[in-house]
Tab-separated table of C-alpha atoms in Angstrom:
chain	number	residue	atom	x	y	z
A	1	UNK	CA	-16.334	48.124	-0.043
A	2	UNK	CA	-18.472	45.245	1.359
A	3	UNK	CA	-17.364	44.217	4.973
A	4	UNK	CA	-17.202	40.223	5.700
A	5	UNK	CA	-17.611	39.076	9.042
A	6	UNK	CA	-15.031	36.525	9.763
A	7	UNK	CA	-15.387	33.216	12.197
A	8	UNK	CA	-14.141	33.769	15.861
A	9	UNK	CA	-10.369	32.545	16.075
A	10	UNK	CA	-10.468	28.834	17.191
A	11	UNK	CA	-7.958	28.767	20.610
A	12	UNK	CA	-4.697	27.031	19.668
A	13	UNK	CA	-4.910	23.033	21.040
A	14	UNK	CA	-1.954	22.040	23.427
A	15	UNK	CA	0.229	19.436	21.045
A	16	UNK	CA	-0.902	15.806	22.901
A	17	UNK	CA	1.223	12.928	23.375
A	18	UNK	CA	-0.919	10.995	21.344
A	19	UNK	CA	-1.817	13.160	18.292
A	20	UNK	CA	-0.489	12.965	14.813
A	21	UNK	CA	-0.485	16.050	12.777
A	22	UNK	CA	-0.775	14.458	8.992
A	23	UNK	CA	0.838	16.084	5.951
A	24	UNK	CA	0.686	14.865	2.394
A	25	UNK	CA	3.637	16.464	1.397
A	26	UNK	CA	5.896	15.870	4.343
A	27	UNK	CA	6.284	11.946	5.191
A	28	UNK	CA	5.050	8.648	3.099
A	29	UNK	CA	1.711	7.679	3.946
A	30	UNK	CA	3.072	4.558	5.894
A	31	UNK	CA	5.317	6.436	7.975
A	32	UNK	CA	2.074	7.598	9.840
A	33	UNK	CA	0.665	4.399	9.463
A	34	UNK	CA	3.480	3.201	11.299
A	35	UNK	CA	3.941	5.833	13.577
A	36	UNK	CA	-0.344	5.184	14.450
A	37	UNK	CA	0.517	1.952	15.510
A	38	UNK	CA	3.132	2.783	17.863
A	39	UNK	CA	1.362	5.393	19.148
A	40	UNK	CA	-1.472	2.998	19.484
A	41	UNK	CA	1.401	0.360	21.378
A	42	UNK	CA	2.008	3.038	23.823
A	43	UNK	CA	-1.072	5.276	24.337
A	44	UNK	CA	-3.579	2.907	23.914
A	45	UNK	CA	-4.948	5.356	21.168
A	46	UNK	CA	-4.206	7.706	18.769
A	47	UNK	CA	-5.412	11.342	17.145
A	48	UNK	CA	-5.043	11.989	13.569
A	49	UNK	CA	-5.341	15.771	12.153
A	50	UNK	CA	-4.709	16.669	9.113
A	51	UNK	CA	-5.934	20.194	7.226
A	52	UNK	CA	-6.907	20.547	3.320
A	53	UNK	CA	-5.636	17.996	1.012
A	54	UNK	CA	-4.390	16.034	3.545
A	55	UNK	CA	-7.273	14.674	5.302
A	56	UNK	CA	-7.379	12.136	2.098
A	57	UNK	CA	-4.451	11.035	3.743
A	58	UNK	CA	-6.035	10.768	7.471
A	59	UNK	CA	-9.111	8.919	6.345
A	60	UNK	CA	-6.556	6.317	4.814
A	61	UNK	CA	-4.616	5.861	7.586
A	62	UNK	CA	-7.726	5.314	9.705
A	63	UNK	CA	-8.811	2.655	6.990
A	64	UNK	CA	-5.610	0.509	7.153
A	65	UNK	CA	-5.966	0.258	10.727
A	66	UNK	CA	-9.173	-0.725	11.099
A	67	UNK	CA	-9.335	-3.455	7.987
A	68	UNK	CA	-5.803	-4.824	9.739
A	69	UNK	CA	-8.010	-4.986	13.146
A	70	UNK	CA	-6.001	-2.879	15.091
A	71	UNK	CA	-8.253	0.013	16.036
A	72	UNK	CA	-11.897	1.344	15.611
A	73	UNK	CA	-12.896	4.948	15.077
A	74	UNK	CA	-14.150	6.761	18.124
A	75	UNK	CA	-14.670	9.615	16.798
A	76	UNK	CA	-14.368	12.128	13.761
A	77	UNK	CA	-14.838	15.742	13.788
A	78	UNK	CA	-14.625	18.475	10.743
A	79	UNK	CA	-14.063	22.071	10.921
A	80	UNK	CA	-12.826	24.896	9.179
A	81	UNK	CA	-9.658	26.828	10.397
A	82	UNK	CA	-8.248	30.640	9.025
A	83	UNK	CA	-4.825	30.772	7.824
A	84	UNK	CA	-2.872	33.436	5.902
A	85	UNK	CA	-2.388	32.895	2.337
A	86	UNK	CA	1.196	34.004	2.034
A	87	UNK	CA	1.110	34.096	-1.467
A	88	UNK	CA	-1.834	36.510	-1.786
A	89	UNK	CA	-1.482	38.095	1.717
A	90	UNK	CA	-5.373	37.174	2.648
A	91	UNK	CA	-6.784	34.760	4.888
A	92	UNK	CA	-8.489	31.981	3.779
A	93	UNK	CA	-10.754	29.339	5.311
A	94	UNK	CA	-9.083	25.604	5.329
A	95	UNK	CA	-10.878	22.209	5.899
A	96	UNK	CA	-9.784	20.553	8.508
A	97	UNK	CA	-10.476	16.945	9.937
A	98	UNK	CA	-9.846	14.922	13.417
A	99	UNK	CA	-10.252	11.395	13.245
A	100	UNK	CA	-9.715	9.804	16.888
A	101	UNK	CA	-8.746	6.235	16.726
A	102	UNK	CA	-8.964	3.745	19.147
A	103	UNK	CA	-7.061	0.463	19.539
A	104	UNK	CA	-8.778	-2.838	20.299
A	105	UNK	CA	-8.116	-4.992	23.002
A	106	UNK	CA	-5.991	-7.073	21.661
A	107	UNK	CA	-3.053	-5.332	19.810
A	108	UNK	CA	-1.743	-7.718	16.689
A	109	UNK	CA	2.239	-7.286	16.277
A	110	UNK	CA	1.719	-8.762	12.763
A	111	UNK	CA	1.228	-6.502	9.237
Protein backbone atom coordinates (compact mmCIF):
# COMPACT_ATOMS: atom_id res chain seq x y z
CA UNK A 1 0.00 0.00 0.00
CA UNK A 2 1.60 3.28 -1.22
CA UNK A 3 1.96 5.91 1.67
CA UNK A 4 0.98 9.73 0.71
CA UNK A 5 2.47 12.39 2.54
CA UNK A 6 -0.14 14.85 3.43
CA UNK A 7 0.28 18.94 3.75
CA UNK A 8 1.00 20.21 7.38
CA UNK A 9 -2.46 21.22 9.04
CA UNK A 10 -2.96 25.00 8.35
CA UNK A 11 -3.59 26.63 12.21
CA UNK A 12 -7.28 27.54 12.54
CA UNK A 13 -7.66 31.70 11.86
CA UNK A 14 -9.40 33.62 14.82
CA UNK A 15 -13.06 34.62 13.15
CA UNK A 16 -12.34 38.74 12.50
CA UNK A 17 -14.77 41.39 12.83
CA UNK A 18 -14.41 42.16 9.41
CA UNK A 19 -14.37 38.82 7.51
CA UNK A 20 -17.09 37.22 5.52
CA UNK A 21 -17.10 33.54 5.22
CA UNK A 22 -18.99 33.07 1.60
CA UNK A 23 -21.23 30.10 0.81
CA UNK A 24 -23.03 29.42 -2.42
CA UNK A 25 -25.51 27.41 -0.97
CA UNK A 26 -26.30 29.28 2.19
CA UNK A 27 -27.39 33.10 1.47
CA UNK A 28 -28.23 34.99 -2.06
CA UNK A 29 -25.31 36.39 -3.58
CA UNK A 30 -26.51 40.00 -2.64
CA UNK A 31 -26.94 39.30 0.86
CA UNK A 32 -23.03 39.34 1.01
CA UNK A 33 -22.93 42.00 -1.29
CA UNK A 34 -24.85 43.82 1.09
CA UNK A 35 -23.47 42.63 4.09
CA UNK A 36 -19.64 43.81 2.23
CA UNK A 37 -20.84 47.10 2.19
CA UNK A 38 -21.78 47.42 5.67
CA UNK A 39 -18.95 45.86 6.74
CA UNK A 40 -17.09 48.23 4.54
CA UNK A 41 -19.46 51.33 6.43
CA UNK A 42 -18.11 50.18 9.65
CA UNK A 43 -14.62 48.61 9.30
CA UNK A 44 -13.37 50.57 6.71
CA UNK A 45 -12.71 47.15 4.91
CA UNK A 46 -13.72 43.90 4.43
CA UNK A 47 -12.36 39.98 4.02
CA UNK A 48 -14.06 37.65 1.79
CA UNK A 49 -13.34 33.68 2.08
CA UNK A 50 -14.96 31.38 0.49
CA UNK A 51 -13.73 27.43 -0.17
CA UNK A 52 -14.53 25.25 -3.47
CA UNK A 53 -17.37 26.28 -5.55
CA UNK A 54 -17.88 29.18 -3.77
CA UNK A 55 -15.05 31.35 -4.52
CA UNK A 56 -17.12 31.99 -7.99
CA UNK A 57 -19.19 33.63 -5.64
CA UNK A 58 -16.28 35.76 -3.79
CA UNK A 59 -14.70 36.94 -7.00
CA UNK A 60 -18.31 38.35 -7.83
CA UNK A 61 -18.86 40.03 -4.91
CA UNK A 62 -15.44 41.67 -5.18
CA UNK A 63 -16.49 42.70 -8.85
CA UNK A 64 -19.76 44.51 -7.89
CA UNK A 65 -17.95 46.50 -5.49
CA UNK A 66 -15.35 47.67 -7.30
CA UNK A 67 -17.39 48.53 -10.81
CA UNK A 68 -20.00 50.43 -8.17
CA UNK A 69 -16.67 52.34 -6.84
CA UNK A 70 -16.90 51.37 -3.49
CA UNK A 71 -13.73 49.42 -2.82
CA UNK A 72 -10.44 48.20 -4.53
CA UNK A 73 -8.78 44.85 -4.02
CA UNK A 74 -5.84 44.82 -1.68
CA UNK A 75 -5.16 41.71 -1.81
CA UNK A 76 -6.03 38.02 -2.93
CA UNK A 77 -4.57 34.91 -1.72
CA UNK A 78 -5.30 31.02 -2.80
CA UNK A 79 -4.65 27.96 -0.94
CA UNK A 80 -5.65 24.59 -0.47
CA UNK A 81 -7.24 23.38 2.88
CA UNK A 82 -7.93 19.33 4.12
CA UNK A 83 -11.33 18.48 5.07
CA UNK A 84 -13.06 15.13 5.72
CA UNK A 85 -15.21 13.83 3.09
CA UNK A 86 -18.06 12.57 5.19
CA UNK A 87 -19.51 10.77 2.56
CA UNK A 88 -16.45 8.64 1.73
CA UNK A 89 -14.74 8.97 5.17
CA UNK A 90 -11.29 10.39 3.45
CA UNK A 91 -9.81 13.65 3.42
CA UNK A 92 -9.66 15.59 0.58
CA UNK A 93 -7.83 18.74 -0.51
CA UNK A 94 -10.32 21.93 -1.10
CA UNK A 95 -9.54 25.24 -2.97
CA UNK A 96 -9.79 27.91 -1.10
CA UNK A 97 -9.62 31.78 -1.83
CA UNK A 98 -9.20 35.23 0.31
CA UNK A 99 -9.96 38.23 -1.44
CA UNK A 100 -9.27 41.38 0.95
CA UNK A 101 -11.20 44.36 -0.08
CA UNK A 102 -10.67 47.73 0.63
CA UNK A 103 -13.06 50.70 0.62
CA UNK A 104 -12.23 54.01 -1.03
CA UNK A 105 -12.22 57.19 0.49
CA UNK A 106 -15.22 58.25 -0.22
CA UNK A 107 -18.03 55.70 0.63
CA UNK A 108 -21.21 56.19 -1.96
CA UNK A 109 -24.65 55.44 0.00
CA UNK A 110 -26.19 55.02 -3.50
CA UNK A 111 -26.68 51.35 -5.50
Amino acid sequence: MATVALPPPQPIEPQKKNRIQVSNTKKPLFFYVNLAKRYIQQHNEVELSALGMAITTVVTIAEILKNNGLATEKKVSTSTVGMKDESKGRLVQKAKVFSGVIQHTVFHSGF
